[in-house]
Structures are given as C-alpha cells and as structure tokens.
Rosetta silent file (secondary structure, phi, psi, omega in degrees, C-alpha in Angstrom):
SEQUENCE: XXXXXXXXXXXXXXXXXXXXXXXXXXXXXXXXXXXXXXXXXXXXXXXXXXXXXXXXXXXXXXXXXXXXXXXXXXXXXXXXXXXXXXXXXXXXXXXXXXXXXXXXXXXXXXXXX
SCORE:     score description
SCORE:     0.000 S_00000001
   1 L     0.000  -39.237 -178.803  -27.554    5.670  -33.384 S_00000001
   2 L   -66.188  -35.448 -175.121  -25.826    2.698  -35.005 S_00000001
   3 L   -86.267  -17.255 -178.327  -28.772    0.386  -34.387 S_00000001
   4 L   -90.828   85.241 -170.749  -31.532    2.807  -35.422 S_00000001
   5 L   -77.471  -21.610 -179.914  -31.294    2.235  -39.146 S_00000001
   6 L   -68.786  -26.220  179.296  -34.515    4.007  -40.160 S_00000001
   7 L    71.300   23.868 -177.861  -32.995    7.352  -39.189 S_00000001
   8 L   -97.529  -19.949 -178.997  -36.295    8.714  -37.893 S_00000001
   9 L   -73.530  144.155  175.189  -35.424    9.222  -34.223 S_00000001
  10 L  -120.345  149.726 -174.770  -34.342   12.668  -33.089 S_00000001
  11 E  -124.595  141.743  179.431  -32.355   13.380  -29.940 S_00000001
  12 L  -153.277  139.152  173.387  -32.354   16.417  -27.679 S_00000001
  13 L   -71.930  145.092  178.625  -31.040   17.252  -24.218 S_00000001
  14 L   -63.816  -19.897 -179.953  -33.796   18.169  -21.763 S_00000001
  15 L   -84.942  -11.330 -179.121  -31.865   21.382  -21.063 S_00000001
  16 L   -82.381 -178.843 -177.934  -31.987   22.480  -24.714 S_00000001
  17 H   -59.788  -50.486 -178.251  -34.725   24.379  -26.525 S_00000001
  18 H   -64.240  -40.595  178.906  -36.583   21.261  -27.707 S_00000001
  19 H   -64.900  -44.669  178.941  -36.255   19.608  -24.280 S_00000001
  20 H   -64.260  -35.257  176.867  -37.482   22.672  -22.409 S_00000001
  21 H   -65.263  -41.859  177.393  -40.432   22.913  -24.805 S_00000001
  22 H   -62.546  -44.853  179.461  -41.284   19.267  -24.095 S_00000001
  23 H   -63.662  -37.051  178.194  -41.047   19.860  -20.330 S_00000001
  24 H   -62.818  -36.409  178.428  -43.312   22.930  -20.680 S_00000001
  25 H   -76.057  -25.974 -177.151  -45.940   20.725  -22.340 S_00000001
  26 L  -132.133   81.089 -174.963  -45.450   17.973  -19.714 S_00000001
  27 H   -56.167  -23.589  178.923  -44.600   19.560  -16.338 S_00000001
  28 H   -63.948  -14.450  178.496  -44.179   16.136  -14.691 S_00000001
  29 H   -82.010   -6.243 -173.537  -40.875   15.903  -16.581 S_00000001
  30 L   -54.664  -38.233 -178.471  -39.407   18.847  -14.640 S_00000001
  31 L   -99.180    7.112 -175.924  -37.493   16.636  -12.205 S_00000001
  32 L   -80.973  130.608  174.837  -36.658   13.833  -14.626 S_00000001
  33 L  -124.934   72.021 -172.810  -32.993   13.116  -15.297 S_00000001
  34 L  -159.811  178.338  172.953  -33.388   10.202  -17.674 S_00000001
  35 L   -69.529  141.022  177.710  -34.170    9.203  -21.198 S_00000001
  36 E  -126.726  133.184  176.717  -37.565   10.480  -22.368 S_00000001
  37 E  -111.378  123.799  177.788  -39.498    9.029  -25.296 S_00000001
  38 E  -123.460  134.554  179.752  -42.109   11.298  -26.901 S_00000001
  39 E  -150.454  159.249  175.927  -44.381   10.246  -29.746 S_00000001
  40 E   -62.896  138.353  178.944  -47.763   11.178  -31.149 S_00000001
  41 L   -88.777  146.913  174.407  -50.557    9.521  -29.187 S_00000001
  42 L   -59.173  132.717 -179.927  -53.324    7.614  -30.935 S_00000001
  43 L    85.523    5.768  177.995  -56.268    9.972  -31.261 S_00000001
  44 L   107.284  167.237 -178.537  -54.134   13.114  -30.933 S_00000001
  45 L    83.153 -158.492 -174.968  -51.873   14.625  -28.347 S_00000001
  46 E  -140.300  137.245  177.307  -48.523   13.315  -27.273 S_00000001
  47 E  -104.550  128.008 -178.355  -47.437   10.203  -25.395 S_00000001
  48 E  -123.704  128.724  178.972  -44.397   10.615  -23.129 S_00000001
  49 E  -121.386  146.976  178.792  -42.516    7.738  -21.498 S_00000001
  50 E  -132.349  167.056  177.107  -39.626    7.884  -19.017 S_00000001
  51 H    53.395 -132.872 -173.928  -37.133    5.534  -17.377 S_00000001
  52 H   -65.440  -31.523  177.463  -37.595    1.855  -18.244 S_00000001
  53 H   -60.486  -42.711  179.280  -40.790    2.523  -20.232 S_00000001
  54 H   -66.484  -42.406 -179.935  -38.821    4.812  -22.558 S_00000001
  55 H   -64.412  -41.518  179.395  -35.942    2.334  -22.872 S_00000001
  56 H   -68.050  -36.424  177.776  -38.302   -0.545  -23.667 S_00000001
  57 H   -65.879  -39.452  177.015  -40.159    1.561  -26.256 S_00000001
  58 H   -63.873  -41.543  178.269  -36.835    2.424  -27.887 S_00000001
  59 H   -60.976  -43.583  178.737  -35.897   -1.272  -27.944 S_00000001
  60 H   -62.769  -36.220  178.329  -39.191   -2.140  -29.652 S_00000001
  61 H   -63.548  -34.957 -177.034  -38.535    0.572  -32.241 S_00000001
  62 H   -68.597  -25.230  178.039  -35.159   -0.976  -33.099 S_00000001
  63 L    81.578 -178.014  177.911  -36.772   -4.257  -34.109 S_00000001
  64 H    59.483 -140.768 -179.887  -35.306   -7.755  -34.164 S_00000001
  65 H   -63.003  -30.644  177.556  -34.014   -9.168  -30.887 S_00000001
  66 H   -62.842  -40.705  179.331  -34.270   -5.689  -29.343 S_00000001
  67 H   -63.562  -39.823  177.360  -38.012   -5.658  -29.996 S_00000001
  68 H   -62.423  -45.125  176.665  -38.348   -9.027  -28.302 S_00000001
  69 H   -59.001  -42.058  179.165  -36.426   -7.693  -25.298 S_00000001
  70 H   -62.277  -39.048 -179.777  -38.707   -4.646  -25.256 S_00000001
  71 H   -74.848  -43.812  179.761  -41.835   -6.789  -25.222 S_00000001
  72 H   -66.567  -41.331  178.521  -40.606   -9.322  -22.672 S_00000001
  73 H   -60.587  -30.202  178.563  -39.259   -6.554  -20.441 S_00000001
  74 L   -66.637  -14.932  178.544  -42.701   -4.988  -20.445 S_00000001
  75 L   -79.818  -17.081  179.194  -43.993   -8.027  -18.554 S_00000001
  76 L   -80.507  137.134  179.696  -41.852   -7.118  -15.519 S_00000001
  77 L   -55.245  140.864 -175.672  -43.594   -4.796  -13.041 S_00000001
  78 H   -57.103  -40.810 -177.157  -42.660   -1.132  -13.597 S_00000001
  79 H   -60.485  -36.099  179.108  -41.420   -0.612  -10.011 S_00000001
  80 H   -75.482  -45.320  178.445  -38.882   -3.415  -10.496 S_00000001
  81 H   -57.712  -47.343 -177.819  -37.884   -2.348  -14.036 S_00000001
  82 H   -65.629  -35.345  176.766  -37.390    1.269  -12.959 S_00000001
  83 H   -63.390  -45.188  177.541  -35.328    0.177   -9.957 S_00000001
  84 H   -65.835  -41.530  178.532  -33.025   -1.893  -12.156 S_00000001
  85 H   -56.928  -49.009 -178.652  -32.919    0.926  -14.735 S_00000001
  86 H   -65.606  -38.267  178.770  -31.818    3.453  -12.101 S_00000001
  87 H   -63.165  -47.098  178.923  -29.254    1.043  -10.638 S_00000001
  88 H   -64.605  -42.464  179.696  -27.688    0.390  -14.047 S_00000001
  89 H   -61.366  -40.029 -178.354  -27.768    4.099  -14.920 S_00000001
  90 H   -67.092  -32.982 -174.462  -26.026    4.993  -11.668 S_00000001
  91 L  -115.432   20.941 -173.019  -23.243    2.439  -12.206 S_00000001
  92 L   -60.580  -34.819 -179.820  -23.042    2.312  -16.008 S_00000001
  93 L   -66.019  -42.420  179.240  -19.397    3.386  -16.183 S_00000001
  94 L   -71.331  -22.721 -179.869  -18.324    0.615  -13.812 S_00000001
  95 L   -86.261    5.912  176.523  -20.491   -1.866  -15.724 S_00000001
  96 L    94.132   25.638  177.578  -18.481   -1.267  -18.887 S_00000001
  97 L   -60.194  136.621 -177.923  -20.478    1.527  -20.479 S_00000001
  98 L   -69.771  149.702  174.177  -18.925    2.589  -23.748 S_00000001
  99 L   -67.938  150.434  179.063  -17.298    5.962  -24.079 S_00000001
 100 L   -68.888  132.842  177.065  -19.330    8.485  -26.009 S_00000001
 101 L   -95.225  151.290  174.217  -18.419    8.570  -29.665 S_00000001
 102 L   -75.804  133.048 -179.098  -18.473   11.727  -31.717 S_00000001
 103 L   -72.339  151.184  173.444  -21.397   11.614  -34.128 S_00000001
 104 L   -70.993  166.053  177.021  -20.866   11.680  -37.864 S_00000001
 105 H   -57.156  -37.568  177.881  -22.256   14.731  -39.709 S_00000001
 106 H   -66.543  -40.038  177.567  -25.317   12.671  -40.725 S_00000001
 107 H   -68.704  -39.218 -179.001  -25.880   11.582  -37.119 S_00000001
 108 H   -60.450  -32.342  179.215  -25.306   15.116  -35.832 S_00000001
 109 L   -65.405  -16.474 -178.762  -28.169   16.326  -38.025 S_00000001
 110 L   -88.203   -3.276  178.816  -30.491   14.128  -35.921 S_00000001
 111 E   -95.181  130.140  179.052  -29.732   16.116  -32.745 S_00000001
 112 L   -93.867  158.187  177.723  -32.063   18.991  -31.927 S_00000001
 113 L   -74.092    0.000    0.000  -31.054   22.152  -30.046 S_00000001
C-alpha cells in the first residue's frame, strides 16, 4: 500500500464477496491460496495471474526499481519462480516478514468485501 502511490489497486480476500465472484468467473482459482492479479485483458475479458506471475505484475505496476525487478524476474522460468515464491511464502515469518499494519482510513477504502 505504501509503495502503490497511484491509489488505483484494490484488494480483496478470495473468501470475500469480490473474491468469490472472481473465482466463479475463473474456476481454476478455486484451489489457489496466493496473491491473484486480475486486470482487463486487451480485446476484452479479464486476465488473471497467480503466484509469481501476479507478484511480478504487481512489481511492474509499482514502477522504478520494482518494475525492473518485475521485468528481469519474468526471464526466469515459471516453474522455478513459482517454486521460489512458494518457498518464501511458506517461510516468510522466519525470513523477517513485517507484521501486518492496520490500514489508514484512506487505505481501508481500497479493500473490497
């Protein structure tokens, strides 16, 4: 939230109304327990990314050095990226993951039900 200065991203748990609606449109997401990136697809429809693809797309959206990381990371084969993504996700607390902060009222408005 701190790094996404445009304020255009919205966040929703997959278990909430918006998340369940997304899963209904994309049944392959039913077993996913990860970050999901959804955006309009060129030519219509919706493009949905999961795991490392979603994280790299988010990095590119942030711009600057994050965008460079997102582009360079895309050169690594998906099977390797997703393996590293899952490993880091599984051990994020031990790797020094920050505690969750309470969102400000402006940030809270960006969360969907």
